JSON list of C-alpha atoms in Angstrom, two decimals:
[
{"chain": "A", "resi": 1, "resn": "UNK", "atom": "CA", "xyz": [0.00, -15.06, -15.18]},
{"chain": "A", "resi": 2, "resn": "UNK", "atom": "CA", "xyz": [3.76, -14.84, -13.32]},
{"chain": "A", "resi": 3, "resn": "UNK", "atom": "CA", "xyz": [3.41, -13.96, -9.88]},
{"chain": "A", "resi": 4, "resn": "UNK", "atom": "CA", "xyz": [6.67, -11.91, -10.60]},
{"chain": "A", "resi": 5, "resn": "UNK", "atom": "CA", "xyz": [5.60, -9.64, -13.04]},
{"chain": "A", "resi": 6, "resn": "UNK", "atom": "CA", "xyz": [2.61, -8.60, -10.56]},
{"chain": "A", "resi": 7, "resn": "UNK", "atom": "CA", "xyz": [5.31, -8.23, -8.28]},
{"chain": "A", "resi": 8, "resn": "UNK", "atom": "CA", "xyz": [7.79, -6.20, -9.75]},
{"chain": "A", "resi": 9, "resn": "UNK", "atom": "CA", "xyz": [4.92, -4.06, -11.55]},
{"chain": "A", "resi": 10, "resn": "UNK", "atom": "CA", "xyz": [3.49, -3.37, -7.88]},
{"chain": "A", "resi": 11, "resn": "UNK", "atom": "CA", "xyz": [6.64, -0.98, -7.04]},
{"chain": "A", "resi": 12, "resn": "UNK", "atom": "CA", "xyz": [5.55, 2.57, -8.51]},
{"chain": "A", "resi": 13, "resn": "UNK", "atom": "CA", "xyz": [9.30, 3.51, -10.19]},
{"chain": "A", "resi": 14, "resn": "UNK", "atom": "CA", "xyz": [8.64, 0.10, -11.94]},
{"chain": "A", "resi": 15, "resn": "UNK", "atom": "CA", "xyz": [5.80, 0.41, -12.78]},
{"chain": "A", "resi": 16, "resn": "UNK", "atom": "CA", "xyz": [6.87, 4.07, -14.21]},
{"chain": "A", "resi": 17, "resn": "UNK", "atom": "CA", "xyz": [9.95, 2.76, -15.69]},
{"chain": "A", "resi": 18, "resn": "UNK", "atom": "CA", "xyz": [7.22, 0.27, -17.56]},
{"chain": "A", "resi": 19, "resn": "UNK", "atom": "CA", "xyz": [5.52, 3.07, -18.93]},
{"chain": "A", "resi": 20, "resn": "UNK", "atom": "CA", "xyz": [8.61, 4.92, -19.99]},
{"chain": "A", "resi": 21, "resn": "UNK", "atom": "CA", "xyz": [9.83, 1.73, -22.34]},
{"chain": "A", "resi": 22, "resn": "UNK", "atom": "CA", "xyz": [6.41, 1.57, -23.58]},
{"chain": "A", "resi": 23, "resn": "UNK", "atom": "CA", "xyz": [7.69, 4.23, -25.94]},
{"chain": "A", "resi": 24, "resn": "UNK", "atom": "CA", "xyz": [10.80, 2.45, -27.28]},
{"chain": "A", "resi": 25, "resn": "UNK", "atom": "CA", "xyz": [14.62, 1.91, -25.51]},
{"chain": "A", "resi": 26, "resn": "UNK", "atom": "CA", "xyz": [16.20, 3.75, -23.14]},
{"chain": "A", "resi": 27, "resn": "UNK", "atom": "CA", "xyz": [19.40, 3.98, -21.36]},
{"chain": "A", "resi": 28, "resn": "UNK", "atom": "CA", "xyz": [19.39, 3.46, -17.64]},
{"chain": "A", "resi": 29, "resn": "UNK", "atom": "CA", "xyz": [20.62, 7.00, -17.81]},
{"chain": "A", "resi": 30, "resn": "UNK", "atom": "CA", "xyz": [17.62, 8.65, -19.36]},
{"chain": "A", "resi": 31, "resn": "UNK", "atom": "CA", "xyz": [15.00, 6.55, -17.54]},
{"chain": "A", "resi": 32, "resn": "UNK", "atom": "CA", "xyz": [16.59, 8.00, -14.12]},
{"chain": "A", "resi": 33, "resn": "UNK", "atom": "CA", "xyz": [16.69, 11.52, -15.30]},
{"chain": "A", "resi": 34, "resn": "UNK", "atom": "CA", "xyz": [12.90, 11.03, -16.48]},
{"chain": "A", "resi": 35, "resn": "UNK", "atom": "CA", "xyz": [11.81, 10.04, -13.34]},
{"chain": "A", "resi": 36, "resn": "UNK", "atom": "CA", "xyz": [13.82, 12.09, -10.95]},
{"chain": "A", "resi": 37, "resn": "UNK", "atom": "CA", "xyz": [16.18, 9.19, -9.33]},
{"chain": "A", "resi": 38, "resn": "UNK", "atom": "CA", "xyz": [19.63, 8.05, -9.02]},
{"chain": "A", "resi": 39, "resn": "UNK", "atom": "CA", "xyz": [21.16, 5.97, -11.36]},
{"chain": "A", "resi": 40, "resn": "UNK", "atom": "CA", "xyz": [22.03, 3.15, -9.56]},
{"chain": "A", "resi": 41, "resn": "UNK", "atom": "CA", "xyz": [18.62, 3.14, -8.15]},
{"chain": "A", "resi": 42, "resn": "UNK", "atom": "CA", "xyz": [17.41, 3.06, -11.55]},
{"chain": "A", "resi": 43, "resn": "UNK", "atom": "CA", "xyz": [19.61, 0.36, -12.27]},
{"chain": "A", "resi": 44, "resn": "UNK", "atom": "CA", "xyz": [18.29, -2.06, -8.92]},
{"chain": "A", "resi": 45, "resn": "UNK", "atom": "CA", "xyz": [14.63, -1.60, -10.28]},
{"chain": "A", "resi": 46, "resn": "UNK", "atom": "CA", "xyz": [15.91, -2.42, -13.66]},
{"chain": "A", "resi": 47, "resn": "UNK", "atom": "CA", "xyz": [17.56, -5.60, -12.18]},
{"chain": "A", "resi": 48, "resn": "UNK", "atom": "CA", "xyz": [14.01, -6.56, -10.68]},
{"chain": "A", "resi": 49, "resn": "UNK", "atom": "CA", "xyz": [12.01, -5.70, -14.13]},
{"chain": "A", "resi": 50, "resn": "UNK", "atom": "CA", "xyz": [14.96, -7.79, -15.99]},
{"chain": "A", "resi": 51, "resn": "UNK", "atom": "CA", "xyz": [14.83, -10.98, -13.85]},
{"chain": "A", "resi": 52, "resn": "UNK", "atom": "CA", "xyz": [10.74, -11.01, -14.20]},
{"chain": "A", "resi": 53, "resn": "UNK", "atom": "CA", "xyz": [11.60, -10.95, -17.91]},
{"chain": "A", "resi": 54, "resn": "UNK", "atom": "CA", "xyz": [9.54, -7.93, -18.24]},
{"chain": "A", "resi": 55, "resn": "UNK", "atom": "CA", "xyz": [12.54, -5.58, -20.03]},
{"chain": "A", "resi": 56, "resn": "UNK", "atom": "CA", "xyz": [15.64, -6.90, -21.97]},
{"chain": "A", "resi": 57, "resn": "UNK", "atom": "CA", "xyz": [18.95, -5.43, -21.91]},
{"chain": "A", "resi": 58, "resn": "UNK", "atom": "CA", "xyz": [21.72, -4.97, -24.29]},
{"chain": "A", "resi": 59, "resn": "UNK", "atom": "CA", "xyz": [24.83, -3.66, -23.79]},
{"chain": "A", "resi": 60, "resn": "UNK", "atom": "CA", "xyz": [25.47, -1.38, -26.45]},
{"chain": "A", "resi": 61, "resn": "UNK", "atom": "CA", "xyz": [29.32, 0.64, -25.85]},
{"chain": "A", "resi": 62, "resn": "UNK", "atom": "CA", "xyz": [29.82, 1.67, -21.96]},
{"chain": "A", "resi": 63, "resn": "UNK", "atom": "CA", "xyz": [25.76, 1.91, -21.26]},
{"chain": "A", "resi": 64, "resn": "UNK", "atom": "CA", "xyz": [23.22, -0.33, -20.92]},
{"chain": "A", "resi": 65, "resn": "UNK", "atom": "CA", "xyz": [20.00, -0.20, -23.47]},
{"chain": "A", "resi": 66, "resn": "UNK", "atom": "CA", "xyz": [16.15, -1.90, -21.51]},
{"chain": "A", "resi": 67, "resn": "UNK", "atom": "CA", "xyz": [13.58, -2.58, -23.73]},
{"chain": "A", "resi": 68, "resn": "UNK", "atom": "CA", "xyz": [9.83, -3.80, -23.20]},
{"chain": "A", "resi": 69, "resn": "UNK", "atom": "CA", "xyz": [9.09, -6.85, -23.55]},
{"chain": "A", "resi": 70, "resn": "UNK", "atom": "CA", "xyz": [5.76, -7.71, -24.48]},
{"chain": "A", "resi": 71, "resn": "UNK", "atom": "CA", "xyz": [5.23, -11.22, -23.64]},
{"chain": "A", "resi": 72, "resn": "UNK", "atom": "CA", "xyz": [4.44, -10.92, -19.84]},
{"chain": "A", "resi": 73, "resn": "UNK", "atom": "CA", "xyz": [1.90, -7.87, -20.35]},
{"chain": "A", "resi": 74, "resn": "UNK", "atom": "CA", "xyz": [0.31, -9.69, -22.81]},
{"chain": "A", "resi": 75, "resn": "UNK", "atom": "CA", "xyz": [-0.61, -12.69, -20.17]},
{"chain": "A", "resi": 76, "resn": "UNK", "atom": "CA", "xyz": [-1.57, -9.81, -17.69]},
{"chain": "A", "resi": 77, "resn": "UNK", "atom": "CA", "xyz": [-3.91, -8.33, -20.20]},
{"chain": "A", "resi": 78, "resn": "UNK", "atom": "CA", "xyz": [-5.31, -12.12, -20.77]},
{"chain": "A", "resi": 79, "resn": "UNK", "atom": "CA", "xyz": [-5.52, -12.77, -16.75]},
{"chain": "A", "resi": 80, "resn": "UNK", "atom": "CA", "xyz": [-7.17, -9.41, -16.26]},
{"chain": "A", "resi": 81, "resn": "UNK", "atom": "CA", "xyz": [-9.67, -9.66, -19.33]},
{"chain": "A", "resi": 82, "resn": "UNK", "atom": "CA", "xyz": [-11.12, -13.22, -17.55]},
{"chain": "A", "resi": 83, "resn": "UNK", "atom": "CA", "xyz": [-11.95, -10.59, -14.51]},
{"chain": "A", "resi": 84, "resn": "UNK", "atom": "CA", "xyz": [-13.43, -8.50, -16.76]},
{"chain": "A", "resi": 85, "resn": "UNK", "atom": "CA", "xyz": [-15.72, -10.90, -17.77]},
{"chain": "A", "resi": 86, "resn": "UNK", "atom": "CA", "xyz": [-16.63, -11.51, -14.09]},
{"chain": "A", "resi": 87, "resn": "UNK", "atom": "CA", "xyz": [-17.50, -7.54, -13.32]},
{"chain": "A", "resi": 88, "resn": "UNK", "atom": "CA", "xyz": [-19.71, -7.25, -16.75]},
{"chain": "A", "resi": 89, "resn": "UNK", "atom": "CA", "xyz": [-22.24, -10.28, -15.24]},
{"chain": "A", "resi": 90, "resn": "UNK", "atom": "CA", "xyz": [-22.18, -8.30, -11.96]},
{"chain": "A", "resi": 91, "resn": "UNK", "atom": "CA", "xyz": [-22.75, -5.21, -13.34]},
{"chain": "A", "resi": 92, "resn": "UNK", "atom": "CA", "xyz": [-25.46, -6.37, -15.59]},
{"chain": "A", "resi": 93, "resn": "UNK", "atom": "CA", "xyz": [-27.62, -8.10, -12.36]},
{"chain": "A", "resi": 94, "resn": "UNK", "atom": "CA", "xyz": [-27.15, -4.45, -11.02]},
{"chain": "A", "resi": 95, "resn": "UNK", "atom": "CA", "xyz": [-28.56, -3.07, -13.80]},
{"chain": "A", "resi": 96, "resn": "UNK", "atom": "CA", "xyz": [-30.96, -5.06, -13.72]},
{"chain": "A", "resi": 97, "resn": "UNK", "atom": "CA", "xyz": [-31.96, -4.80, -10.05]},
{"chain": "A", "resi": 98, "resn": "UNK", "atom": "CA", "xyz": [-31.72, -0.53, -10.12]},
{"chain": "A", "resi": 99, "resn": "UNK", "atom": "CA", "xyz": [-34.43, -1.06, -13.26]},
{"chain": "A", "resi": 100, "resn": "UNK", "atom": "CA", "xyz": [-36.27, -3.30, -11.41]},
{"chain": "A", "resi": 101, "resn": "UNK", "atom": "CA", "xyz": [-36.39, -0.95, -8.41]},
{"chain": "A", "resi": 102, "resn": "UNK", "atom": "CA", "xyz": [-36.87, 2.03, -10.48]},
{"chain": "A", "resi": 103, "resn": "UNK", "atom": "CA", "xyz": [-40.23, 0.23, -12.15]},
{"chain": "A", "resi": 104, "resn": "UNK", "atom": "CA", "xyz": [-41.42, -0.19, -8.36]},
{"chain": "A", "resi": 105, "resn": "UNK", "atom": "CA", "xyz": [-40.99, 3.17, -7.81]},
{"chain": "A", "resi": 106, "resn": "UNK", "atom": "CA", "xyz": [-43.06, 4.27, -10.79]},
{"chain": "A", "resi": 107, "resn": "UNK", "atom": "CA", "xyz": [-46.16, 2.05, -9.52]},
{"chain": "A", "resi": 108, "resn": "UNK", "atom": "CA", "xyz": [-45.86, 3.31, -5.79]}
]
């Protein structure tokens, strides 16, 4: 996983904007208005989201369209699922150990 996409995902209007273009393009216009910001600060956390390849841009007339792109949330989901993996063996020795400690209460 790119340290850059944690990185730029890690700012909350990013990570907001994220969420906005996970329902399809939007203008740098529209994603400000959505989330209650100026434009060009809209546009400086668009930079950062474009340069960790996590949104495209196209010009399209005099505005700007981002996109998602799914690539780098796809190698997030993959580096987060190996934690997963991780938390389900620790939760299952905890299981475990409260069943064990619940069959020692039973006998007491």
């Amino acid at each position: 996983m790119d340290v850059a996409t944690l990185s730029a995902l890690a700012e909350p209007n990013r990570l907001q904007m994220v969420e906005l273009l996970r329902d399809g393009p939007l203008t740098v216009g529209e994603i400000a208005d959505q989330l209650g910001i100026r434009q060009p600060q809209a546009s400086k956390h668009l930079k950062v989201l474009n340069e960790a390849r996590i949104v495209d841009v196209r010009p399209q007339a005099n505005q700007r369209i981002y996109n998602l792109r799914p690539e780098p949330l796809q190698d997030m989901q993959t580096w987060i699922q190996s934690f997963r993996r991780l938390w389900e063996d620790r939760f299952d020795r905890l299981d475990a150990y409260l069943e064990e400690l619940q069959k020692e209460n039973k006998t007491e």
